[in-house]
PDB file of C-alpha atoms and ligand atoms in Angstrom:
ATOM      1  CA  GLN A   1     -79.823  47.703 -39.225  1.00 56.00           C
ATOM      2  CA  LEU A   2     -76.996  49.572 -40.174  1.00 66.00           C
ATOM      3  CA  ASN A   3     -75.924  49.555 -44.040  1.00 87.00           C
ATOM      4  CA  VAL A   4     -78.161  46.940 -45.006  1.00 95.00           C
ATOM      5  CA  LEU A   5     -78.710  48.975 -48.090  1.00 97.00           C
ATOM      6  CA  HIS A   6     -75.818  50.513 -50.510  1.00 97.00           C
ATOM      7  CA  LYS A   7     -75.899  52.838 -53.744  1.00 97.00           C
ATOM      8  CA  PHE A   8     -74.594  51.211 -56.982  1.00 97.00           C
ATOM      9  CA  LYS A   9     -74.925  54.032 -59.810  1.00 96.00           C
ATOM     10  CA  GLY A  10     -77.611  55.866 -58.278  1.00 96.00           C
ATOM     11  CA  ILE A  11     -79.673  52.903 -57.125  1.00 97.00           C
ATOM     12  CA  LEU A  12     -80.034  51.308 -53.705  1.00 97.00           C
ATOM     13  CA  PHE A  13     -79.255  47.648 -53.522  1.00 98.00           C
ATOM     14  CA  SER A  14     -79.335  45.053 -50.643  1.00 97.00           C
ATOM     15  CA  THR A  15     -75.766  44.811 -49.351  1.00 96.00           C
ATOM     16  CA  LEU A  16     -75.958  41.042 -49.895  1.00 95.00           C
ATOM     17  CA  SER A  17     -75.719  42.133 -53.540  1.00 97.00           C
ATOM     18  CA  SER A  18     -72.101  43.006 -53.781  1.00 97.00           C
ATOM     19  CA  LYS A  19     -70.515  45.848 -55.400  1.00 97.00           C
ATOM     20  CA  ASP A  20     -68.224  43.706 -57.180  1.00 97.00           C
ATOM     21  CA  LEU A  21     -70.677  41.347 -58.352  1.00 98.00           C
ATOM     22  CA  LEU A  22     -72.939  44.536 -59.689  1.00 98.00           C
ATOM     23  CA  ASN A  23     -69.934  45.883 -61.164  1.00 97.00           C
ATOM     24  CA  SER A  24     -69.254  42.547 -63.026  1.00 97.00           C
ATOM     25  CA  LEU A  25     -72.671  41.731 -64.372  1.00 97.00           C
ATOM     26  CA  ASP A  26     -71.702  41.808 -67.850  1.00 95.00           C
ATOM     27  CA  SER A  27     -69.182  39.096 -67.447  1.00 95.00           C
ATOM     28  CA  PHE A  28     -72.107  36.781 -66.918  1.00 97.00           C
ATOM     29  CA  ASP A  29     -72.117  34.082 -69.722  1.00 97.00           C
ATOM     30  CA  ALA A  30     -75.660  33.504 -70.244  1.00 98.00           C
ATOM     31  CA  ARG A  31     -76.822  30.460 -72.397  1.00 98.00           C
ATOM     32  CA  GLU A  32     -79.305  30.328 -74.870  1.00 97.00           C
ATOM     33  CA  ASP A  33     -81.795  28.205 -72.870  1.00 96.00           C
ATOM     34  CA  ASP A  34     -81.878  30.401 -69.938  1.00 98.00           C
ATOM     35  CA  ILE A  35     -85.081  31.499 -68.666  1.00 98.00           C
ATOM     36  CA  PHE A  36     -85.011  34.789 -66.569  1.00 98.00           C
ATOM     37  CA  LEU A  37     -87.540  35.589 -64.317  1.00 98.00           C
ATOM     38  CA  VAL A  38     -87.903  39.479 -63.724  1.00 98.00           C
ATOM     39  CA  SER A  39     -89.602  41.879 -61.533  1.00 98.00           C
ATOM     40  CA  TYR A  40     -89.522  45.053 -59.588  1.00 98.00           C
ATOM     41  CA  PRO A  41     -89.643  43.606 -55.784  1.00 98.00           C
ATOM     42  CA  LYS A  42     -93.280  42.437 -54.311  1.00 98.00           C
ATOM     43  CA  SER A  43     -94.646  41.738 -58.005  1.00 98.00           C
ATOM     44  CA  GLY A  44     -95.412  38.348 -57.567  1.00 98.00           C
ATOM     45  CA  THR A  45     -91.857  36.688 -58.284  1.00 97.00           C
ATOM     46  CA  HIS A  46     -92.361  33.773 -55.912  1.00 96.00           C
ATOM     47  CA  TRP A  47     -95.515  32.989 -57.256  1.00 98.00           C
ATOM     48  CA  MET A  48     -94.137  32.871 -61.011  1.00 98.00           C
ATOM     49  CA  ALA A  49     -91.267  30.982 -59.462  1.00 96.00           C
ATOM     50  CA  GLU A  50     -93.118  28.087 -58.041  1.00 96.00           C
ATOM     51  CA  ILE A  51     -95.360  27.984 -61.099  1.00 97.00           C
ATOM     52  CA  ILE A  52     -92.269  27.467 -63.602  1.00 96.00           C
ATOM     53  CA  GLU A  53     -91.082  24.774 -60.986  1.00 94.00           C
ATOM     54  CA  ASN A  54     -94.191  22.924 -60.833  1.00 95.00           C
ATOM     55  CA  ILE A  55     -94.582  22.551 -64.899  1.00 94.00           C
ATOM     56  CA  PRO A  56     -94.198  18.995 -65.232  1.00 91.00           C
ATOM     57  CA  ASN A  57     -91.268  17.667 -67.383  1.00 84.00           C
ATOM     58  CA  ALA A  58     -89.674  21.304 -67.626  1.00 84.00           C
ATOM     59  CA  ARG A  59     -86.303  19.805 -66.552  1.00 88.00           C
ATOM     60  CA  ILE A  60     -85.388  23.261 -65.071  1.00 93.00           C
ATOM     61  CA  THR A  61     -83.561  24.209 -62.036  1.00 94.00           C
ATOM     62  CA  LEU A  62     -84.327  27.310 -60.425  1.00 95.00           C
ATOM     63  CA  THR A  63     -81.485  29.377 -59.196  1.00 95.00           C
ATOM     64  CA  SER A  64     -81.091  31.989 -56.749  1.00 95.00           C
ATOM     65  CA  PRO A  65     -80.943  35.876 -58.096  1.00 96.00           C
ATOM     66  CA  ILE A  66     -78.445  36.690 -60.273  1.00 97.00           C
ATOM     67  CA  GLU A  67     -77.509  39.752 -58.516  1.00 97.00           C
ATOM     68  CA  LEU A  68     -77.590  37.949 -55.215  1.00 96.00           C
ATOM     69  CA  GLY A  69     -74.003  37.389 -53.701  1.00 95.00           C
ATOM     70  CA  ASP A  70     -70.347  38.144 -54.706  1.00 95.00           C
ATOM     71  CA  VAL A  71     -68.327  37.697 -57.462  1.00 94.00           C
ATOM     72  CA  SER A  72     -67.873  34.052 -56.888  1.00 95.00           C
ATOM     73  CA  LYS A  73     -71.942  33.963 -58.097  1.00 95.00           C
ATOM     74  CA  PHE A  74     -71.413  33.117 -62.058  1.00 96.00           C
ATOM     75  CA  GLU A  75     -68.935  30.055 -60.916  1.00 95.00           C
ATOM     76  CA  GLU A  76     -71.787  28.586 -58.687  1.00 94.00           C
ATOM     77  CA  LEU A  77     -74.427  29.607 -61.772  1.00 95.00           C
ATOM     78  CA  LYS A  78     -71.963  27.550 -64.236  1.00 95.00           C
ATOM     79  CA  GLY A  79     -72.086  24.515 -62.237  1.00 94.00           C
ATOM     80  CA  CYS A  80     -75.745  23.791 -62.774  1.00 93.00           C
ATOM     81  CA  SER A  81     -76.151  21.299 -65.371  1.00 93.00           C
ATOM     82  CA  LYS A  82     -79.878  21.576 -66.211  1.00 94.00           C
ATOM     83  CA  ARG A  83     -81.993  24.441 -67.916  1.00 95.00           C
ATOM     84  CA  ARG A  84     -81.438  27.120 -65.746  1.00 97.00           C
ATOM     85  CA  VAL A  85     -84.147  29.360 -64.311  1.00 97.00           C
ATOM     86  CA  ILE A  86     -82.486  32.734 -63.029  1.00 97.00           C
ATOM     87  CA  PRO A  87     -84.672  35.464 -61.151  1.00 97.00           C
ATOM     88  CA  THR A  88     -83.674  38.902 -60.524  1.00 98.00           C
ATOM     89  CA  HIS A  89     -85.091  42.249 -60.004  1.00 98.00           C
ATOM     90  CA  LEU A  90     -82.718  44.186 -62.293  1.00 98.00           C
ATOM     91  CA  SER A  91     -83.920  47.148 -64.423  1.00 98.00           C
ATOM     92  CA  TYR A  92     -83.248  46.023 -68.123  1.00 98.00           C
ATOM     93  CA  ASP A  93     -80.173  48.744 -68.042  1.00 97.00           C
ATOM     94  CA  MET A  94     -78.495  46.655 -65.663  1.00 97.00           C
ATOM     95  CA  LEU A  95     -79.089  43.003 -67.045  1.00 98.00           C
ATOM     96  CA  PRO A  96     -75.819  41.223 -68.160  1.00 98.00           C
ATOM     97  CA  VAL A  97     -75.272  41.876 -71.788  1.00 98.00           C
ATOM     98  CA  THR A  98     -74.952  38.279 -72.900  1.00 98.00           C
ATOM     99  CA  ILE A  99     -78.750  37.736 -71.869  1.00 98.00           C
ATOM    100  CA  LYS A 100     -79.817  40.276 -74.294  1.00 97.00           C
ATOM    101  CA  GLN A 101     -77.238  39.480 -77.178  1.00 97.00           C
ATOM    102  CA  ARG A 102     -78.156  35.680 -76.767  1.00 97.00           C
ATOM    103  CA  GLN A 103     -81.895  36.889 -76.785  1.00 97.00           C
ATOM    104  CA  CYS A 104     -82.905  34.421 -73.763  1.00 98.00           C
ATOM    105  CA  LYS A 105     -86.151  34.412 -72.731  1.00 98.00           C
ATOM    106  CA  ILE A 106     -87.459  36.736 -70.076  1.00 98.00           C
ATOM    107  CA  ILE A 107     -90.627  36.617 -67.845  1.00 98.00           C
ATOM    108  CA  TYR A 108     -91.258  40.226 -66.852  1.00 98.00           C
ATOM    109  CA  ILE A 109     -94.017  40.049 -64.053  1.00 98.00           C
ATOM    110  CA  VAL A 110     -95.809  43.801 -63.337  1.00 97.00           C
ATOM    111  CA  ARG A 111     -98.173  44.612 -60.489  1.00 97.00           C
ATOM    112  CA  ASN A 112    -100.234  47.903 -59.689  1.00 97.00           C
ATOM    113  CA  PRO A 113     -97.492  50.204 -58.236  1.00 98.00           C
ATOM    114  CA  LYS A 114     -99.846  51.043 -55.177  1.00 97.00           C
ATOM    115  CA  ASP A 115    -100.238  47.256 -54.130  1.00 98.00           C
ATOM    116  CA  THR A 116     -96.656  46.935 -54.990  1.00 98.00           C
ATOM    117  CA  ALA A 117     -95.604  49.848 -52.631  1.00 98.00           C
ATOM    118  CA  VAL A 118     -98.128  48.703 -49.890  1.00 98.00           C
ATOM    119  CA  SER A 119     -96.170  45.141 -50.223  1.00 98.00           C
ATOM    120  CA  LEU A 120     -92.842  46.560 -50.037  1.00 97.00           C
ATOM    121  CA  PHE A 121     -93.603  48.619 -46.731  1.00 98.00           C
ATOM    122  CA  HIS A 122     -94.628  45.273 -45.021  1.00 97.00           C
ATOM    123  CA  TYR A 123     -91.587  43.812 -46.398  1.00 97.00           C
ATOM    124  CA  TYR A 124     -89.447  46.903 -45.002  1.00 96.00           C
ATOM    125  CA  ARG A 125     -91.005  46.615 -41.807  1.00 96.00           C
ATOM    126  CA  ASP A 126     -90.610  42.611 -41.153  1.00 94.00           C
ATOM    127  CA  ASN A 127     -87.358  41.649 -43.293  1.00 95.00           C
ATOM    128  CA  PRO A 128     -84.299  42.459 -41.316  1.00 93.00           C
ATOM    129  CA  ASN A 129     -82.418  42.724 -44.729  1.00 94.00           C
ATOM    130  CA  LEU A 130     -84.181  46.000 -45.270  1.00 96.00           C
ATOM    131  CA  PRO A 131     -83.903  49.260 -43.374  1.00 95.00           C
ATOM    132  CA  SER A 132     -86.433  50.070 -40.551  1.00 93.00           C
ATOM    133  CA  VAL A 133     -89.175  52.822 -41.661  1.00 95.00           C
ATOM    134  CA  GLU A 134     -91.237  54.593 -39.263  1.00 93.00           C
ATOM    135  CA  THR A 135     -94.658  55.147 -40.921  1.00 98.00           C
ATOM    136  CA  TRP A 136     -96.310  54.242 -43.748  1.00 98.00           C
ATOM    137  CA  ALA A 137     -96.431  57.683 -45.011  1.00 98.00           C
ATOM    138  CA  ALA A 138     -92.738  58.103 -44.549  1.00 98.00           C
ATOM    139  CA  PHE A 139     -92.166  55.255 -46.563  1.00 98.00           C
ATOM    140  CA  LEU A 140     -94.499  56.129 -49.568  1.00 98.00           C
ATOM    141  CA  GLU A 141     -92.311  59.409 -49.701  1.00 98.00           C
ATOM    142  CA  LEU A 142     -89.312  57.400 -50.342  1.00 98.00           C
ATOM    143  CA  PHE A 143     -91.133  55.129 -52.654  1.00 98.00           C
ATOM    144  CA  LEU A 144     -92.347  57.836 -55.007  1.00 98.00           C
ATOM    145  CA  LYS A 145     -88.919  59.261 -54.819  1.00 98.00           C
ATOM    146  CA  GLY A 146     -87.207  55.955 -55.765  1.00 98.00           C
ATOM    147  CA  GLU A 147     -85.223  56.115 -52.914  1.00 97.00           C
ATOM    148  CA  VAL A 148     -86.116  52.429 -51.893  1.00 98.00           C
ATOM    149  CA  VAL A 149     -84.286  49.340 -52.800  1.00 98.00           C
ATOM    150  CA  TYR A 150     -84.269  48.670 -56.482  1.00 98.00           C
ATOM    151  CA  GLY A 151     -84.986  51.874 -57.287  1.00 98.00           C
ATOM    152  CA  SER A 152     -87.921  53.867 -58.538  1.00 98.00           C
ATOM    153  CA  TRP A 153     -90.889  51.570 -59.859  1.00 98.00           C
ATOM    154  CA  PHE A 154     -91.647  54.125 -62.265  1.00 98.00           C
ATOM    155  CA  ASP A 155     -88.231  53.820 -64.093  1.00 98.00           C
ATOM    156  CA  HIS A 156     -87.720  49.842 -63.763  1.00 98.00           C
ATOM    157  CA  VAL A 157     -91.037  49.447 -65.394  1.00 98.00           C
ATOM    158  CA  LEU A 158     -90.313  51.992 -68.300  1.00 98.00           C
ATOM    159  CA  THR A 159     -86.840  50.275 -69.009  1.00 98.00           C
ATOM    160  CA  TRP A 160     -88.601  47.068 -69.363  1.00 98.00           C
ATOM    161  CA  GLU A 161     -91.508  48.491 -71.293  1.00 98.00           C
ATOM    162  CA  GLU A 162     -89.290  49.755 -74.012  1.00 97.00           C
ATOM    163  CA  HIS A 163     -88.574  46.016 -74.677  1.00 97.00           C
ATOM    164  CA  LYS A 164     -92.233  44.598 -74.599  1.00 92.00           C
ATOM    165  CA  ASN A 165     -92.627  43.934 -77.977  1.00 95.00           C
ATOM    166  CA  ASP A 166     -89.183  42.200 -78.379  1.00 97.00           C
ATOM    167  CA  LYS A 167     -90.022  38.567 -78.977  1.00 96.00           C
ATOM    168  CA  ASN A 168     -87.990  36.709 -76.187  1.00 98.00           C
ATOM    169  CA  ILE A 169     -89.713  38.906 -73.649  1.00 98.00           C
ATOM    170  CA  LEU A 170     -93.178  38.058 -72.354  1.00 98.00           C
ATOM    171  CA  PHE A 171     -94.991  40.643 -69.921  1.00 97.00           C
ATOM    172  CA  ILE A 172     -97.313  39.249 -67.391  1.00 97.00           C
ATOM    173  CA  PHE A 173     -99.672  41.025 -65.164  1.00 96.00           C
ATOM    174  CA  TYR A 174    -100.304  40.122 -61.325  1.00 97.00           C
ATOM    175  CA  GLU A 175    -103.840  41.186 -61.722  1.00 96.00           C
ATOM    176  CA  ASP A 176    -104.322  39.280 -64.496  1.00 96.00           C
ATOM    177  CA  MET A 177    -102.709  36.207 -62.933  1.00 97.00           C
ATOM    178  CA  LYS A 178    -105.308  36.671 -59.765  1.00 97.00           C
ATOM    179  CA  LYS A 179    -108.391  37.275 -62.419  1.00 96.00           C
ATOM    180  CA  ASP A 180    -107.479  34.807 -64.873  1.00 96.00           C
ATOM    181  CA  PHE A 181    -104.856  32.001 -63.903  1.00 97.00           C
ATOM    182  CA  THR A 182    -105.613  29.375 -66.146  1.00 96.00           C
ATOM    183  CA  LYS A 183    -104.850  32.163 -69.229  1.00 97.00           C
ATOM    184  CA  SER A 184    -102.035  33.488 -67.317  1.00 97.00           C
ATOM    185  CA  LEU A 185    -100.565  30.023 -67.315  1.00 97.00           C
ATOM    186  CA  LYS A 186    -101.578  29.223 -70.963  1.00 96.00           C
ATOM    187  CA  LYS A 187     -99.610  32.264 -71.969  1.00 97.00           C
ATOM    188  CA  ILE A 188     -96.537  31.393 -69.681  1.00 97.00           C
ATOM    189  CA  THR A 189     -96.290  27.756 -71.417  1.00 95.00           C
ATOM    190  CA  ALA A 190     -97.007  28.450 -74.724  1.00 96.00           C
ATOM    191  CA  PHE A 191     -94.124  31.170 -74.330  1.00 96.00           C
ATOM    192  CA  LEU A 192     -92.080  28.495 -72.934  1.00 94.00           C
ATOM    193  CA  GLY A 193     -92.858  26.014 -75.760  1.00 93.00           C
ATOM    194  CA  ILE A 194     -94.683  23.551 -73.041  1.00 92.00           C
ATOM    195  CA  SER A 195     -97.772  21.754 -73.403  1.00 92.00           C
ATOM    196  CA  MET A 196    -100.056  20.798 -70.407  1.00 93.00           C
ATOM    197  CA  ASN A 197    -103.284  18.599 -70.009  1.00 94.00           C
ATOM    198  CA  GLU A 198    -106.071  20.047 -68.018  1.00 94.00           C
ATOM    199  CA  THR A 199    -105.208  17.906 -65.078  1.00 96.00           C
ATOM    200  CA  GLU A 200    -101.885  19.590 -65.003  1.00 96.00           C
ATOM    201  CA  VAL A 201    -102.875  23.044 -65.464  1.00 96.00           C
ATOM    202  CA  ASN A 202    -105.610  22.286 -62.296  1.00 96.00           C
ATOM    203  CA  LYS A 203    -102.718  20.767 -60.168  1.00 96.00           C
ATOM    204  CA  ILE A 204    -100.716  23.854 -60.732  1.00 97.00           C
ATOM    205  CA  ALA A 205    -103.376  26.274 -60.108  1.00 97.00           C
ATOM    206  CA  TRP A 206    -103.855  24.416 -56.688  1.00 96.00           C
ATOM    207  CA  ARG A 207    -100.230  23.879 -55.744  1.00 96.00           C
ATOM    208  CA  THR A 208     -99.491  27.664 -56.466  1.00 97.00           C
ATOM    209  CA  SER A 209    -102.606  29.122 -54.717  1.00 97.00           C
ATOM    210  CA  PHE A 210    -101.734  31.626 -51.969  1.00 97.00           C
ATOM    211  CA  ASN A 211    -103.092  29.647 -49.303  1.00 96.00           C
ATOM    212  CA  GLU A 212    -101.268  26.576 -50.429  1.00 96.00           C
ATOM    213  CA  MET A 213     -97.953  28.384 -50.940  1.00 95.00           C
ATOM    214  CA  LYS A 214     -98.268  30.132 -47.623  1.00 95.00           C
ATOM    215  CA  ASN A 215     -99.237  26.922 -45.257  1.00 94.00           C
ATOM    216  CA  ASN A 216     -95.878  25.298 -47.243  1.00 92.00           C
ATOM    217  CA  ALA A 217     -93.498  28.003 -46.234  1.00 91.00           C
ATOM    218  CA  ALA A 218     -94.545  27.817 -42.541  1.00 88.00           C
ATOM    219  CA  LYS A 219     -93.522  23.893 -42.952  1.00 86.00           C
ATOM    220  CA  GLU A 220     -90.260  24.562 -44.738  1.00 81.00           C
ATOM    221  CA  ASN A 221     -86.796  25.433 -42.871  1.00 74.00           C
ATOM    222  CA  CYS A 222     -85.510  28.622 -45.051  1.00 72.00           C
ATOM    223  CA  ASP A 223     -83.318  26.798 -47.652  1.00 75.00           C
ATOM    224  CA  PRO A 224     -80.686  29.730 -49.109  1.00 75.00           C
ATOM    225  CA  ASN A 225     -80.477  27.352 -52.202  1.00 74.00           C
ATOM    226  CA  HIS A 226     -84.358  28.026 -52.672  1.00 83.00           C
ATOM    227  CA  THR A 227     -83.914  31.992 -52.698  1.00 91.00           C
ATOM    228  CA  ILE A 228     -86.376  33.727 -55.386  1.00 92.00           C
ATOM    229  CA  CYS A 229     -85.718  37.291 -53.990  1.00 92.00           C
ATOM    230  CA  ALA A 230     -82.381  38.715 -53.184  1.00 93.00           C
ATOM    231  CA  LEU A 231     -83.750  40.243 -50.315  1.00 94.00           C
ATOM    232  CA  THR A 232     -84.306  37.055 -48.261  1.00 90.00           C
ATOM    233  CA  SER A 233     -84.456  33.521 -48.042  1.00 88.00           C
ATOM    234  CA  ASN A 234     -86.844  33.456 -45.318  1.00 90.00           C
ATOM    235  CA  ARG A 235     -90.238  32.714 -47.424  1.00 90.00           C
ATOM    236  CA  ASN A 236     -92.444  33.434 -44.336  1.00 90.00           C
ATOM    237  CA  LEU A 237     -91.856  37.240 -45.127  1.00 93.00           C
ATOM    238  CA  VAL A 238     -93.028  37.006 -48.635  1.00 94.00           C
ATOM    239  CA  PHE A 239     -96.918  35.653 -47.801  1.00 95.00           C
ATOM    240  CA  ARG A 240     -98.779  38.238 -46.769  1.00 96.00           C
ATOM    241  CA  LYS A 241    -102.239  38.703 -47.962  1.00 97.00           C
ATOM    242  CA  GLY A 242    -101.931  37.883 -51.535  1.00 98.00           C
ATOM    243  CA  VAL A 243    -104.861  40.283 -52.804  1.00 97.00           C
ATOM    244  CA  VAL A 244    -105.547  42.978 -55.566  1.00 97.00           C
ATOM    245  CA  GLY A 245    -106.300  46.233 -54.345  1.00 96.00           C
ATOM    246  CA  ASP A 246    -105.370  46.334 -50.567  1.00 97.00           C
ATOM    247  CA  TRP A 247    -103.799  49.897 -51.217  1.00 97.00           C
ATOM    248  CA  ILE A 248    -107.041  51.148 -50.167  1.00 97.00           C
ATOM    249  CA  ASN A 249    -106.982  50.316 -46.803  1.00 98.00           C
ATOM    250  CA  TYR A 250    -103.280  52.382 -46.579  1.00 98.00           C
ATOM    251  CA  PHE A 251    -103.447  55.591 -48.930  1.00 98.00           C
ATOM    252  CA  THR A 252    -105.465  58.456 -47.610  1.00 98.00           C
ATOM    253  CA  PRO A 253    -106.939  60.756 -50.633  1.00 98.00           C
ATOM    254  CA  LYS A 254    -104.430  63.101 -50.202  1.00 98.00           C
ATOM    255  CA  GLN A 255    -101.721  60.331 -50.890  1.00 98.00           C
ATOM    256  CA  LYS A 256    -103.860  58.762 -53.621  1.00 97.00           C
ATOM    257  CA  ARG A 257    -103.811  62.351 -55.517  1.00 98.00           C
ATOM    258  CA  VAL A 258    -100.175  62.718 -55.145  1.00 98.00           C
ATOM    259  CA  PHE A 259     -99.280  59.375 -56.134  1.00 98.00           C
ATOM    260  CA  ASP A 260    -101.517  59.655 -59.205  1.00 97.00           C
ATOM    261  CA  GLU A 261     -99.810  62.776 -60.387  1.00 97.00           C
ATOM    262  CA  VAL A 262     -96.318  61.345 -59.929  1.00 98.00           C
ATOM    263  CA  PHE A 263     -97.517  58.200 -62.204  1.00 97.00           C
ATOM    264  CA  THR A 264     -99.229  60.504 -64.858  1.00 96.00           C
ATOM    265  CA  GLU A 265     -95.994  62.521 -64.754  1.00 97.00           C
ATOM    266  CA  LYS A 266     -93.597  59.295 -65.144  1.00 97.00           C
ATOM    267  CA  MET A 267     -95.804  57.156 -67.149  1.00 97.00           C
ATOM    268  CA  LYS A 268     -96.806  60.004 -69.591  1.00 96.00           C
ATOM    269  CA  HIS A 269     -95.713  58.307 -72.504  1.00 95.00           C
ATOM    270  CA  SER A 270     -96.363  54.874 -71.316  1.00 97.00           C
ATOM    271  CA  GLU A 271     -98.857  52.426 -72.687  1.00 95.00           C
ATOM    272  CA  LEU A 272     -98.249  49.991 -69.923  1.00 95.00           C
ATOM    273  CA  GLY A 273     -99.264  53.026 -67.422  1.00 95.00           C
ATOM    274  CA  ARG A 274    -102.338  53.713 -69.572  1.00 94.00           C
ATOM    275  CA  TYR A 275    -103.121  49.995 -69.525  1.00 92.00           C
ATOM    276  CA  LEU A 276    -102.994  50.147 -65.613  1.00 92.00           C
ATOM    277  CA  LYS A 277    -104.763  53.120 -65.304  1.00 89.00           C
ATOM    278  CA  GLU A 278    -107.685  51.618 -67.220  1.00 87.00           C
ATOM    279  CA  HIS A 279    -107.561  48.993 -64.614  1.00 80.00           C
ATOM    280  CA  ASN A 280    -107.643  51.198 -62.007  1.00 70.00           C
ATOM    281  CA  ALA A 281    -104.130  50.788 -61.083  1.00 62.00           C
TER     282      ALA A 281
HETATM  283  P1  LIG D   1     -98.895  41.114 -50.855  1.00 81.91           P
HETATM  284  O1  LIG D   1     -97.726  41.926 -49.730  1.00 81.91           O
HETATM  285  O2  LIG D   1     -99.849  42.355 -51.087  1.00 81.91           O
HETATM  286  O3  LIG D   1     -99.436  40.068 -50.102  1.00 81.91           O
HETATM  287  P2  LIG D   1     -92.639  38.668 -54.538  1.00 81.91           P
HETATM  288  O4  LIG D   1     -92.805  37.187 -54.715  1.00 81.91           O
HETATM  289  O5  LIG D   1     -92.036  39.579 -55.772  1.00 81.91           O
HETATM  290  O6  LIG D   1     -91.547  39.049 -53.072  1.00 81.91           O
HETATM  291  O7  LIG D   1     -94.111  39.415 -54.067  1.00 81.91           O
HETATM  292  C1  LIG D   1     -94.672  39.378 -52.996  1.00 81.91           C
HETATM  293  C2  LIG D   1     -96.149  39.517 -52.951  1.00 81.91           C
HETATM  294  O8  LIG D   1     -97.069  38.459 -53.990  1.00 81.91           O
HETATM  295  C3  LIG D   1     -97.057  39.560 -51.551  1.00 81.91           C
HETATM  296  O9  LIG D   1     -98.076  40.302 -51.783  1.00 81.91           O
HETATM  297  C4  LIG D   1     -97.204  38.106 -51.641  1.00 81.91           C
HETATM  298  O10 LIG D   1     -98.448  37.961 -50.557  1.00 81.91           O
HETATM  299  C5  LIG D   1     -98.003  37.857 -53.226  1.00 81.91           C
HETATM  300  N1  LIG D   1     -97.957  36.044 -53.329  1.00 81.91           N
HETATM  301  C6  LIG D   1     -97.227  35.587 -53.240  1.00 81.91           C
HETATM  302  N2  LIG D   1     -97.232  34.270 -53.519  1.00 81.91           N
HETATM  303  C7  LIG D   1     -98.925  34.661 -54.293  1.00 81.91           C
HETATM  304  C8  LIG D   1     -99.499  33.501 -54.717  1.00 81.91           C
HETATM  305  N3  LIG D   1     -99.429  32.247 -54.885  1.00 81.91           N
HETATM  306  N4  LIG D   1    -100.981  33.909 -54.794  1.00 81.91           N
HETATM  307  C9  LIG D   1    -101.148  35.641 -55.081  1.00 81.91           C
HETATM  308  N5  LIG D   1    -100.186  36.383 -54.832  1.00 81.91           N
HETATM  309  C10 LIG D   1     -98.839  36.141 -54.065  1.00 81.91           C
END
């Protein structure tokens, strides 16, 4: 349990992401056709990855996260001959510069921060690659201070929001995927320039449903080559509830008030913040 996290430029990272690798991110050589799948942890990354993997004729390979491993990582990624889909939880600021220069396609998934906090709390409890945490109250305090893995949710989202009008970046909300999956899927395929017929759409909806993914995870052995989150290769830790609004079962009225105060302050200039608020985040 000791030292499962380390600080890099003021932000906590898993020791599974070596300091050397984090230091050398800018030497990563992005390809123009790379696709990046970006999120703050627990925002629906595995779901999005499963969707992209199931798009027919996409001819892609899902790699492990760019920040997972040590400096040999970039050699490993070079070995991938197909179009790469590369997941990451990095903030925009830390994203390797060649990704920005080549304007690679990026899908950024956002989830309302209260549900994200509850989900990350459970991840802290269940995932041996994360520190132990005593209570929900203690965890929530860390979350609000940004003293959790990958830092503050607010800061992460804000670095990405600055680029939400970049034409190579697509913002997708977890809640929208839950509410109208087909609509979100169409946004994703349009963005990637892939067309699908109705049968294919329905097939993906079924294959990427929460229950289907959870059941399949239970049947699989954990495969280090199928690692989507840099915090675990064990997919059984990922599929917990998969619903919107579970935060209500954890936040006391006082905790909600404190959270909303921090949210209002941190997101005061943020359009995304306003959008989330209107949607009862
Ligand atoms: P909960 O802990 O609230 O259940 P990530 O993939 O970024 O680690 O996010 C994990 C969260 O997404 C978990 O949230 C998990 O249950 C949820 N999730 C995973 N697959 C899902 C799916 N197919 N549909 C809906 N939610 C899903």
